[in-house]
Coordinates of C-alpha atoms in Angstrom, one line a residue:
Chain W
X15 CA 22.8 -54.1 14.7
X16 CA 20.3 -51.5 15.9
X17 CA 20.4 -48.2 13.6
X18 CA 21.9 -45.2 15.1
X19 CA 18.5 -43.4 14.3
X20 CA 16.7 -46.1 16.8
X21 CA 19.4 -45.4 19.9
X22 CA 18.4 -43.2 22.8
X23 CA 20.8 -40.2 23.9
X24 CA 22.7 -41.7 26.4
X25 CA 23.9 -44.6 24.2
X26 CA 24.7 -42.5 21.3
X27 CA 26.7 -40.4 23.5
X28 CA 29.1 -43.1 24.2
X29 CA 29.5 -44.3 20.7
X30 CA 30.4 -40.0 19.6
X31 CA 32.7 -39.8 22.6
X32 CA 34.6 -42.9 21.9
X33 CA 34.3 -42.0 17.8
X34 CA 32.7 -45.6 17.1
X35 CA 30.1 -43.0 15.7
X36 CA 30.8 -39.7 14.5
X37 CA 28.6 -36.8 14.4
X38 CA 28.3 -36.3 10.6
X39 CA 27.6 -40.0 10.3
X40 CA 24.5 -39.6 13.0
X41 CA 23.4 -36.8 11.7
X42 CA 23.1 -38.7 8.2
X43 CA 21.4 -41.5 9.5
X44 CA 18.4 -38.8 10.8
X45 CA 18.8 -36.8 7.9
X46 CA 17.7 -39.7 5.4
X47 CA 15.1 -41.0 7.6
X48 CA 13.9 -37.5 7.3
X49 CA 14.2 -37.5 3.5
X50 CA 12.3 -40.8 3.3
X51 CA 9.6 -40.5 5.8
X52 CA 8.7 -36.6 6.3
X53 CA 7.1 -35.9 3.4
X54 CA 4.3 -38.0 4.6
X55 CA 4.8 -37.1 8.3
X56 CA 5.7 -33.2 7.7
X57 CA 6.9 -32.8 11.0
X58 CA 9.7 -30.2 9.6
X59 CA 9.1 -26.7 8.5
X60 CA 13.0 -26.3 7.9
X61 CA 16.0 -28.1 7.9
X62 CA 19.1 -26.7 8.9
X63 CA 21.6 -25.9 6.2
X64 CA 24.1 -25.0 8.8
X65 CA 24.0 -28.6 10.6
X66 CA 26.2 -29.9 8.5
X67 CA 28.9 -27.6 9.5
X68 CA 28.2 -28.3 13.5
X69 CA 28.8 -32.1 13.2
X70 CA 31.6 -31.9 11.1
X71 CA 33.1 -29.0 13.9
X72 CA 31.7 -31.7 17.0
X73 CA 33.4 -34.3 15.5
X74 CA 37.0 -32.7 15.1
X75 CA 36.5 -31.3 18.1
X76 CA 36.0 -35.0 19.5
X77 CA 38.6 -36.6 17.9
X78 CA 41.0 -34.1 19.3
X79 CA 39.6 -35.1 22.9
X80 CA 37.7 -31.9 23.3
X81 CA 34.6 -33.7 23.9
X82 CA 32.0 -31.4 26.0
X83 CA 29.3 -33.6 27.1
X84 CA 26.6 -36.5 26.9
X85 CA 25.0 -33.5 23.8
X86 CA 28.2 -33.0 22.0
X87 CA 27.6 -33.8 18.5
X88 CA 23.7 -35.1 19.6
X89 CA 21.3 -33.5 16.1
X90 CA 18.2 -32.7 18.2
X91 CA 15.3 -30.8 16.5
X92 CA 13.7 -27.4 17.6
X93 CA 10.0 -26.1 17.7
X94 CA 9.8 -23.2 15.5
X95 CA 8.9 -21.1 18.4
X96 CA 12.6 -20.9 19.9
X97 CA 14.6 -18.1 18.2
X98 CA 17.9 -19.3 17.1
X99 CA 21.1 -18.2 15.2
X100 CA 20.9 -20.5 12.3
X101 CA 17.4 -20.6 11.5
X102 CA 14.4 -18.3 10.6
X103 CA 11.4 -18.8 13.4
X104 CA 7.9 -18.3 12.3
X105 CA 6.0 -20.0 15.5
X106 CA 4.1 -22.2 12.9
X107 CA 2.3 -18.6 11.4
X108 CA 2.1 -17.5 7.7
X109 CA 1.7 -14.0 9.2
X110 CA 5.6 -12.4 9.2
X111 CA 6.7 -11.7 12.7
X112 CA 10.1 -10.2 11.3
X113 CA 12.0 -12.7 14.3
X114 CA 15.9 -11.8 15.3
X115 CA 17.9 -14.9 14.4
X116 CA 19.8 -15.6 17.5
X117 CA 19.6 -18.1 20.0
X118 CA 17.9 -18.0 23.3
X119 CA 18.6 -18.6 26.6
X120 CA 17.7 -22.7 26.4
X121 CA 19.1 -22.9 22.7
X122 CA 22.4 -21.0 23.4
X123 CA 22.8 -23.7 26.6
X124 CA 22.4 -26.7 24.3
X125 CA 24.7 -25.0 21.6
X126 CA 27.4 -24.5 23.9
X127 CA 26.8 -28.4 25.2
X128 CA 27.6 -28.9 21.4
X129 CA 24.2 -29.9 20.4
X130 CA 23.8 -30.0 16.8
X131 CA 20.3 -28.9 15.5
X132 CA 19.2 -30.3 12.7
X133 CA 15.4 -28.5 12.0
X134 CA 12.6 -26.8 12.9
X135 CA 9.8 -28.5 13.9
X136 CA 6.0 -28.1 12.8
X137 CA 3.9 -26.8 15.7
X138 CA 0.3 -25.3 15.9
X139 CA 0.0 -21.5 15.3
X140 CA 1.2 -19.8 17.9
X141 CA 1.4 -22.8 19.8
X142 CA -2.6 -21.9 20.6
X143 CA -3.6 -25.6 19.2
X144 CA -4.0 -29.5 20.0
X145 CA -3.7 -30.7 16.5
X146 CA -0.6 -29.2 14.6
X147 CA -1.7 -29.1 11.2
X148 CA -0.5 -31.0 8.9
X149 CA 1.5 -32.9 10.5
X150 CA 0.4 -36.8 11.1
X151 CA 1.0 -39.2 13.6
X152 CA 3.7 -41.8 12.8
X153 CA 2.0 -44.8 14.0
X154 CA -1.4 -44.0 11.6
X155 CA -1.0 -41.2 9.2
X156 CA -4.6 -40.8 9.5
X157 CA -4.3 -39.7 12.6
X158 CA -2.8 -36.4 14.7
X159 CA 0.5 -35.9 16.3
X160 CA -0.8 -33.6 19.4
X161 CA 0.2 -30.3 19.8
X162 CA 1.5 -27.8 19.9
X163 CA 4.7 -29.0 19.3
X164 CA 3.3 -31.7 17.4
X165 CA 6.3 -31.6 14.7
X166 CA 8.6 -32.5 17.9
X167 CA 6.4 -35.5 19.2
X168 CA 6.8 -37.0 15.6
X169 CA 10.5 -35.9 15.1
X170 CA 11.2 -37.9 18.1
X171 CA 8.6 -41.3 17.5
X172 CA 9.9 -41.4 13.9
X173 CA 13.0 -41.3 14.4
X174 CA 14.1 -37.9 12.8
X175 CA 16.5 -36.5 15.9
X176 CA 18.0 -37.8 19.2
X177 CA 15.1 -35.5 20.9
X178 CA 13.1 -32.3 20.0
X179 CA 12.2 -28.8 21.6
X180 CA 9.1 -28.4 22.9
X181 CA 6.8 -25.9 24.7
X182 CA 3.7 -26.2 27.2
X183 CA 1.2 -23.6 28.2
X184 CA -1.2 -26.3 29.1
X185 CA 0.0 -29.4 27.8
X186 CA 1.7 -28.4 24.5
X187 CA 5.1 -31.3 25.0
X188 CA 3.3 -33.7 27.3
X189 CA -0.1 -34.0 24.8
X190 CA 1.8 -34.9 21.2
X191 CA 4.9 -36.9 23.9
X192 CA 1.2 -39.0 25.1
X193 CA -0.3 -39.4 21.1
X194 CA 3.0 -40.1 19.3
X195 CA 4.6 -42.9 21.9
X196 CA 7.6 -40.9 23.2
X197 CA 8.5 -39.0 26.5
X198 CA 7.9 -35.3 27.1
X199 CA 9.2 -33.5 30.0
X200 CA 8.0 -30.1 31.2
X201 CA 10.2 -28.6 34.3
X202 CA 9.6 -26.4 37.5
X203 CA 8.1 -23.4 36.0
X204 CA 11.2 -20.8 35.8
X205 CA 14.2 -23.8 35.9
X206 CA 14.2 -23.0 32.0
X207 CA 14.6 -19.3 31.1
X208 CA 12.1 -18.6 28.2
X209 CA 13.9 -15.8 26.8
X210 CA 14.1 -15.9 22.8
X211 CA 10.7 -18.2 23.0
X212 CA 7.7 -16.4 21.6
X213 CA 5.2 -16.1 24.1
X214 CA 1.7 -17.3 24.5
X215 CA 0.9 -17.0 27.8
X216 CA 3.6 -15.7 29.9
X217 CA 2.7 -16.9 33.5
X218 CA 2.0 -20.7 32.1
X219 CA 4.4 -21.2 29.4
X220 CA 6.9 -23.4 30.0
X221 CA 10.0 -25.0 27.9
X222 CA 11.1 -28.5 27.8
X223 CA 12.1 -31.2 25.5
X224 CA 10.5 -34.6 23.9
X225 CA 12.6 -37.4 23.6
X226 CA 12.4 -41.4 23.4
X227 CA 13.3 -42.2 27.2
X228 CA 13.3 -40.1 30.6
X229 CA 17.0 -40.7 30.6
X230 CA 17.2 -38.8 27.5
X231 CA 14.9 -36.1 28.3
X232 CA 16.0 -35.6 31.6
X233 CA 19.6 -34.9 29.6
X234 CA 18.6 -32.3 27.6
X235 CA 16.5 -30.6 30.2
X236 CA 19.2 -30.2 32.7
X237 CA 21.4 -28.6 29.9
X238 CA 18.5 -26.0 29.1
X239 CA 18.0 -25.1 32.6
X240 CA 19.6 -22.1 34.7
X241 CA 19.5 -18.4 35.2
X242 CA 17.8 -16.3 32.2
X243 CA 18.2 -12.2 33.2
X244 CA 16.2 -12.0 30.0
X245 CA 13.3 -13.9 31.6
X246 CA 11.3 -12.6 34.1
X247 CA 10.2 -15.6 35.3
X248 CA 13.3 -17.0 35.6
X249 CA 14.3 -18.5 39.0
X250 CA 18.1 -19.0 38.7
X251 CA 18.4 -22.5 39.7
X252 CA 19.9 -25.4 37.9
X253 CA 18.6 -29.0 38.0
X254 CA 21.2 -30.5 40.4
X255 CA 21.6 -34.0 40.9
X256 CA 19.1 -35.6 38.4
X257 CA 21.3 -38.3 37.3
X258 CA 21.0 -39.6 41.1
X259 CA 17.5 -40.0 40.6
X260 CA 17.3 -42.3 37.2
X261 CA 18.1 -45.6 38.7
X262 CA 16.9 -45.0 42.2
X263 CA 13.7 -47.1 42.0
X264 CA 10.5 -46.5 43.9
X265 CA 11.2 -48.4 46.8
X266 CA 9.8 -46.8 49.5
X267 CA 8.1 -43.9 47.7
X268 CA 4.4 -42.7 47.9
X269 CA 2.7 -42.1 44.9
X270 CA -0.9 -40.3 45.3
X271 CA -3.8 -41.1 42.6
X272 CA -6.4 -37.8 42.9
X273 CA -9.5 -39.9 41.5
X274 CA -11.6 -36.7 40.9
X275 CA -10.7 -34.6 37.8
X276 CA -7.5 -37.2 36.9
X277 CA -9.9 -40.2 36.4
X278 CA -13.0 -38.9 35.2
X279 CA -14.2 -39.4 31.6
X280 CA -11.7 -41.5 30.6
X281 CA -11.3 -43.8 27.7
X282 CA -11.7 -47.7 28.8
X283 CA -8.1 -48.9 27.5
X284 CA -6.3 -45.5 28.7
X285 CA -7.7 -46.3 32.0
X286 CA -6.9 -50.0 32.6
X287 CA -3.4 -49.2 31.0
X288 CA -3.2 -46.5 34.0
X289 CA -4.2 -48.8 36.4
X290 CA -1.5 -51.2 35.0
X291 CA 1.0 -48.6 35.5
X292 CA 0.0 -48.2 39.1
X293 CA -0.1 -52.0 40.2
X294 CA 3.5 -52.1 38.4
X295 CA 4.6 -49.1 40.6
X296 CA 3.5 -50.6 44.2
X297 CA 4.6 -54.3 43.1
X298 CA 8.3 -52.4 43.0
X299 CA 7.4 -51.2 46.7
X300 CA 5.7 -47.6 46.2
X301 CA 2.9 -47.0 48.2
X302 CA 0.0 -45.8 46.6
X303 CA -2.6 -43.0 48.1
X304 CA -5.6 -41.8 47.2
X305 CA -6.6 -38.4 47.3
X306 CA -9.2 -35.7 46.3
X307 CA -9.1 -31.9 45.4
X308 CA -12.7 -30.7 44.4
X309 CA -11.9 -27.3 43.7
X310 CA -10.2 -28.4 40.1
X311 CA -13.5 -28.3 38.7
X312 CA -12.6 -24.8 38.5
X313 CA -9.6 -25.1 36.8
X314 CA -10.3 -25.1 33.2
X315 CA -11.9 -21.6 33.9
X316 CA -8.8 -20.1 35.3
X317 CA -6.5 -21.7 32.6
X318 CA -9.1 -20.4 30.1
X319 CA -9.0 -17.1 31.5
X320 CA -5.3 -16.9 31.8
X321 CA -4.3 -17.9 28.6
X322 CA -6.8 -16.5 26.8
X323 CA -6.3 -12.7 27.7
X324 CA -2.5 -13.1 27.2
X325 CA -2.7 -14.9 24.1
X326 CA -4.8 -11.7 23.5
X327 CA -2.8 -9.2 24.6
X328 CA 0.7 -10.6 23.0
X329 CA -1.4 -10.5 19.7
X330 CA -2.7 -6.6 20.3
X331 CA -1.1 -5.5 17.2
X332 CA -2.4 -8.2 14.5
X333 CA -5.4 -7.8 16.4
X334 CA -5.1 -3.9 15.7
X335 CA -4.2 -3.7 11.6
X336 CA -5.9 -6.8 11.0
X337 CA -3.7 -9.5 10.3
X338 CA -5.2 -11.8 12.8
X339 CA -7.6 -12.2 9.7
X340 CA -4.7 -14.5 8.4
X341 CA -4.0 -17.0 11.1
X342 CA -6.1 -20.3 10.8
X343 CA -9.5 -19.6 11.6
X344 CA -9.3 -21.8 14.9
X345 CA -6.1 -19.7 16.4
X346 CA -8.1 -16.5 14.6
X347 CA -11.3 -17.2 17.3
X348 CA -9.3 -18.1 20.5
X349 CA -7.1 -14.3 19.9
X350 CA -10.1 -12.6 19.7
X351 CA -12.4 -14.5 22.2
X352 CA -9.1 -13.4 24.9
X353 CA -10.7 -9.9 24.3
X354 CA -13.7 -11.1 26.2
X355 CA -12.0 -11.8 29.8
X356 CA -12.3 -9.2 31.9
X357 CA -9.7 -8.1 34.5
X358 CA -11.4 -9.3 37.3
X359 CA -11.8 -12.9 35.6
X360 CA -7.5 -12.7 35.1
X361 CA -6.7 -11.7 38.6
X362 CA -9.5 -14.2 39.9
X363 CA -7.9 -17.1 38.1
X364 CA -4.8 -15.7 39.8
X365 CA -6.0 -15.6 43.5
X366 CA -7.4 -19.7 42.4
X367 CA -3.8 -20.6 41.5
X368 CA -2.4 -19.6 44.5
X369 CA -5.6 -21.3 46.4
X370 CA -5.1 -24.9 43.8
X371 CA -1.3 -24.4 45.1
X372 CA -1.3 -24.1 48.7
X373 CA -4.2 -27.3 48.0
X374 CA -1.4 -29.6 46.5
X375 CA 1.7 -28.2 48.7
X376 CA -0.1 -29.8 51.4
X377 CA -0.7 -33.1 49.6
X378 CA 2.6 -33.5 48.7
X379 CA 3.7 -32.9 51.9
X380 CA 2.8 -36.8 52.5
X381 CA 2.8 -37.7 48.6
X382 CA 6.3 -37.6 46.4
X383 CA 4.2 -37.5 43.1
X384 CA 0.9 -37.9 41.4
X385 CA 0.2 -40.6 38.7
X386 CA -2.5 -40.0 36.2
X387 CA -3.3 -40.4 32.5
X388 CA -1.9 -38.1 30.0
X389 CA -5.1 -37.4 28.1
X390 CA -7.9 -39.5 28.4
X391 CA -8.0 -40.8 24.6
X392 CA -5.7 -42.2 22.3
X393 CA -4.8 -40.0 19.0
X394 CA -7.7 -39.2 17.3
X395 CA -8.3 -38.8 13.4
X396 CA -8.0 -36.0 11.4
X397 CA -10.7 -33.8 11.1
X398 CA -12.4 -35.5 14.1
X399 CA -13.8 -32.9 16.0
X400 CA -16.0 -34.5 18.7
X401 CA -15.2 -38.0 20.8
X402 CA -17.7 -40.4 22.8
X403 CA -16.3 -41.4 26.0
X404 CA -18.4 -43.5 28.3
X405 CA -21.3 -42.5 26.3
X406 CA -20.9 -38.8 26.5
X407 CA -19.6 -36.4 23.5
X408 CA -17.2 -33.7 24.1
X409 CA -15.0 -31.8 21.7
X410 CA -11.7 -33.3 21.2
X411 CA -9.8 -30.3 22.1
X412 CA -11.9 -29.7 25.4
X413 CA -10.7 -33.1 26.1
X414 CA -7.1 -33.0 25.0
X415 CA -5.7 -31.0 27.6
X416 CA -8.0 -31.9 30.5
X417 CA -5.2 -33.6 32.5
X418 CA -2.0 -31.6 31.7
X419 CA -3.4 -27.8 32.3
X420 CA -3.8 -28.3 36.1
X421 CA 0.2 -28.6 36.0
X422 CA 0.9 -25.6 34.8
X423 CA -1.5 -23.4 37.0
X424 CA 0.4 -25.2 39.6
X425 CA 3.7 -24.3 37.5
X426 CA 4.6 -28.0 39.0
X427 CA 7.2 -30.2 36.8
X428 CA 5.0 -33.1 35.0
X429 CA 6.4 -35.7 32.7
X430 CA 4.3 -38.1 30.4
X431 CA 5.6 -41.1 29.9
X432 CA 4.9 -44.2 27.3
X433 CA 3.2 -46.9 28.6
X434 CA 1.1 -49.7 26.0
X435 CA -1.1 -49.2 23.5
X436 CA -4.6 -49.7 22.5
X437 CA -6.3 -51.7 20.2
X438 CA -5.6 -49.6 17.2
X439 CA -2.1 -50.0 18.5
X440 CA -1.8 -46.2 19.1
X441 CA 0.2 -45.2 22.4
X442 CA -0.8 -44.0 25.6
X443 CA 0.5 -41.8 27.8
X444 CA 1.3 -42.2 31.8
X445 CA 1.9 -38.7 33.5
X446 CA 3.6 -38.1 36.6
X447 CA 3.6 -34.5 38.2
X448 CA 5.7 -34.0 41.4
X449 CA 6.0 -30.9 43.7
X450 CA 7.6 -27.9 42.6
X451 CA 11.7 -28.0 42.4
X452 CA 11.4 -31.9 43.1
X453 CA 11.8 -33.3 39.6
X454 CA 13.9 -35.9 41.1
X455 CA 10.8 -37.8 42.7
X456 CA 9.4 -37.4 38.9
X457 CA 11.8 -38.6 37.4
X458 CA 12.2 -41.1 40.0
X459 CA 8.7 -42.8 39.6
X460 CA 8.9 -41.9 35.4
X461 CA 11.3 -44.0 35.3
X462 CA 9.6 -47.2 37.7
X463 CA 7.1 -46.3 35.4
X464 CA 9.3 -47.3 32.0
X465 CA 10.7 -50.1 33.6
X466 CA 7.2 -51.7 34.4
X467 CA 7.1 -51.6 30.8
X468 CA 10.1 -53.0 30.2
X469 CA 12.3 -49.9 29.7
X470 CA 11.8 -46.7 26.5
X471 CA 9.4 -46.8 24.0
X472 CA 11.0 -47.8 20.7
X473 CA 11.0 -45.6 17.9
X474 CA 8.3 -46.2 16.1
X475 CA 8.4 -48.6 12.6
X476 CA 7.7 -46.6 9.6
X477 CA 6.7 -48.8 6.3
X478 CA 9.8 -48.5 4.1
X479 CA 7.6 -47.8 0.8
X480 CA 6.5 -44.4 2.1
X481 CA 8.3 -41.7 -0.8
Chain O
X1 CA -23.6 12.5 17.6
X2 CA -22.8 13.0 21.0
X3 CA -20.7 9.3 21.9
X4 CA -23.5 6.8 23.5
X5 CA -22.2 5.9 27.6
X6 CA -23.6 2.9 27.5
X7 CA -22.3 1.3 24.6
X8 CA -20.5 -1.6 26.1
X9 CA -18.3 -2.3 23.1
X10 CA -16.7 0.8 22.8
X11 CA -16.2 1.1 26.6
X12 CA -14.5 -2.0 26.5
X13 CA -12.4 -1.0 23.6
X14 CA -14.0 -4.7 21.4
X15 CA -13.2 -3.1 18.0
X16 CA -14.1 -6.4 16.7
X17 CA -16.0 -6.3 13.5
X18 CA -19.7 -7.5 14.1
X19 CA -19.8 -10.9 12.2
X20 CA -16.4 -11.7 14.0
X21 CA -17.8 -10.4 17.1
X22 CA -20.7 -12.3 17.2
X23 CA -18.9 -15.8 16.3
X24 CA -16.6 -14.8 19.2
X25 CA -18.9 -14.4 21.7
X26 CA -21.1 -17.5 20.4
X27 CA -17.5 -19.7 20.9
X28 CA -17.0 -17.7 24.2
X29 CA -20.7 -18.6 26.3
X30 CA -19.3 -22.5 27.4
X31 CA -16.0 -20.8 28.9
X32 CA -17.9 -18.1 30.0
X33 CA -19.9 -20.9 32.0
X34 CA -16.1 -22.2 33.4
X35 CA -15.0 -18.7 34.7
X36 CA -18.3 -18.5 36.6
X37 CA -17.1 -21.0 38.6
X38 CA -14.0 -19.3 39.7
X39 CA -16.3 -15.8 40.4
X40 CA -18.3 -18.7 42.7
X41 CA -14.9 -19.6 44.8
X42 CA -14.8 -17.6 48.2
X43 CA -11.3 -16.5 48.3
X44 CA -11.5 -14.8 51.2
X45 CA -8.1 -12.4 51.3
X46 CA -5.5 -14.5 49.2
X47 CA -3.3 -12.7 47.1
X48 CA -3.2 -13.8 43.3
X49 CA -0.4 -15.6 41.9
X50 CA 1.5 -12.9 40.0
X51 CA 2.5 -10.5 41.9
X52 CA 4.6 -6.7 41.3
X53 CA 8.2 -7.0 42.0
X54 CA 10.3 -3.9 41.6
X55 CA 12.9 -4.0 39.6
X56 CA 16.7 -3.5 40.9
X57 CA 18.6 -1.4 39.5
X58 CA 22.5 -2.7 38.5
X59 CA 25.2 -0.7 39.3
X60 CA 27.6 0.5 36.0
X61 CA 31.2 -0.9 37.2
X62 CA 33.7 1.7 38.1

């Protein structure tokens, strides 16, 4: 039999609701993976004391037929940049922030689905970081998890929760989803309320979760959505009629490939896996376009320029009495380098994203999503700090976020999605981005994409003689 | 000392100290190099993403 720590969401959900399973029993089986495995993973910063309490309350409430939901009794993991009731949030800084604990918008909507959270998840300071230090990557400990909200990619590949919390400014839940083997779904920017999430940059930040199929994450992200008064960039819609678009197929679909920027630079094996998702996708009868938008090349100087002057500005005070002298040094450089965009350079960036915009609102007039890479490498080691790909050397974090950031200028919904693995056995990452509000073509073609492969990613095999 | 006009540092309120200035601006010349590229675009009259929108005010019931 399959252990309960192995299942995906909507299986588990089935085994709680008929009580084959109960939620202190599930929560067990994630809590002793966690107690065997984590210390060599460290993808927690804290485990909830209070957890305990929830599954016993979700499973009373079960047995007595109050069951509220595909989440009720589900232990799911949260990035310690969400505020919640039951748990201190430090947004993976030593420097104290003296955080409220209460739940936010996305938290209080899973807590009331009867989600059970189990822990705080590692993530790079200030979720300003590809690498999440020192967490390691479940399939080779020598290796990185992604980031930000690296702790959540590894919670979810090894096993430790039925999904994780994530957030992405620029890739931050589709990056460690790509380099840890597990899916990572980022929303419509506004269908989440961010309220209770500590900002980085507040035009491009966006919530969503991690979790080991699109089924599951498409679960938990239509529970998080909907209105957020606390949120100014809240749009007050809910994701309606998701469920419609899980087993729809691609039939008749059009799926665009944009060869410039998507393609360019990438790793050999991530590419021919790409191109293996893409002949999978038009043998199930997608038709597949190709298209071009030249004025990306610009877009690494507008995501720059955004993120770096907000970043900047939320950080004014440490920046002012001087604790921004104890983040890590690499968080330390990008706060103060957002000191050094000018006005003009913000509101230029601005102007480009509505320009990129009303570019790609027109191409999806006649395209229902885009199919790219995730990243155009495989995880890289620890301490790496440059990569050769096709015989040219870039920093790894220049590289990291190469593919994502252009979906979040766009505030478009974008999913990354398992699909093989290299040499070195390490996973790679397919991403599909859609128009915005029309997750249902993403998650339409995410899952064609998973059933190419031959359905989820399974959890990843940890060696039973780690401590 | 009568406050120097031209000192860009001050006018642009970069109370940085000097080492960390300069590392800043060392890490800063290759995005420097990317915003150009957005300074290049023609734009012509579009309006930037963010906009202003007032804020309504809500009623107290009763």
């Amino acid at each position: 039999m399959a252990e309960l720590w192995s299942l995906p969401i909507t299986e588990l959900s089935e085994r709680l609701r008929s009580g084959r399973t109960s939620p202190v029993e599930l929560l067990d089986a994630y809590l002793d993976r966690i107690d065997r495995h984590d210390p060599a993973l460290a993808a927690f910063v804290h485990i909830n004391a209070a957890a305990r309490a929830a599954a016993e309350e979700a499973h009373a409430a079960i047995r007595e037929g109050g069951w509220k939901g595909p989440l009720h009794g589900i232990p799911i993991a949260v990035k310690d940049n969400y505020l919640t009731a039951d748990m201190p949030t430090r947004a993976g800084s030593e420097v104290p922030l003296d955080l409220p604990q209460e739940d936010g918008a996305a938290v209080a909507r899973l807590r009331a689905a009867g989600a059970v959270f189990i822990g705080k998840t590692r993530m790079h300071e200030f979720a300003w970081g590809m690498e999440t230090p020192p967490a390691r990557n479940p399939h080779d400990a020598d290796r990185v998890p992604g980031g930000s909200s690296g702790g959540s990619g590894v919670a979810v590949a090894a096993g430790f929760a039925a999904a994780a919390l994530g957030s992405d400014t620029g890739g931050s839940i589709r990056i460690p989803a790509s380099l840890c083997g597990c899916v990572g779904l980022k929303p419509t920017f506004g269908l989440i309320g961010r309220s209770g999430i500590v900002p980085h940059s507040w035009s491009l930040d966006h919530a969503g979760p991690l979790a080991a199929s699109v089924a599951d994450a498409a679960l938990v992200a239509a529970v998080m959505a909907g209105s957020d008064r606390d949120d100014p960039g809240s749009a007050r819609r809910a994701a309606d009629g998701w469920s419609g678009a899980l087993g729809a197929g691609v039939q008749g679909m059009t799926v665009g490939v944009c060869r410039t920027h998507f393609f360019e630079g990438l790793d050999a094996e991530v590419e021919a896996s790409i191109e293996a998702a893409i002949r999978g996708l038009a043998a199930a009868g997608a038709r597949v376009v190709e298209f071009e938008v030249p004025e990306l090349s610009a877009a690494l100087g507008a995501i720059f320029a955004v993120e770096l002057a907000s970043s900047a500005t939320y950080h004014l005070p440490r920046l002012r009495d001087g604790s921004v002298a104890r983040f890590a040094p690499d968080v330390r450089l990008l706060v103060e380098m957002g000191r050094l965009v000018s006005a003009v350079d913000y509101l230029q960036a601005e102007r480009y994203r509505r320009h990129l915009g009303q570019r790609f609102a027109a191409i999806f007039r006649d395209v229902d999503a885009v199919v790219s890479p995730t990243m155009p490498l495989t995880a890289w080691r620890v301490g790496q700090r440059e990569v050769t790909i096709g015989g040219r050397s870039e920093s790894v974090l220049a590289v990291s976020w190469r593919l994502t950031h252009p979906w979040n200028l766009l505030g478009a919904p974008a999913i990354s999605v398992p699909f093989g693995v290299d040499r070195a056995k390490l996973p790679i990452g397919v991403q599909v981005a859609a128009a915005p509000w029309n997750e249902k073509a993403m998650l339409r073609v995410a899952t064609g994409i998973e059933a190419c492969g031959g359905g989820p990613a399974a959890r990843c095999a940890l060696p039973e003689n780690r401590p | 000392m009568t406050p120097d006009p031209t000192d860009l540092l001050k006018l642009l309120g970069l109370h940085l100290p000097p080492d960390r200035l300069e590392d800043a601006l060392r890490a800063f010349e290759e995005i420097r190099a990317e915003i150009e590229k957005l300074h290049a675009l023609d734009l012509a009259d579009l309006h930037p993403a963010v906009v202003f929108r007032p804020i309504e005010a809500e009623k107290r019931d009763g």
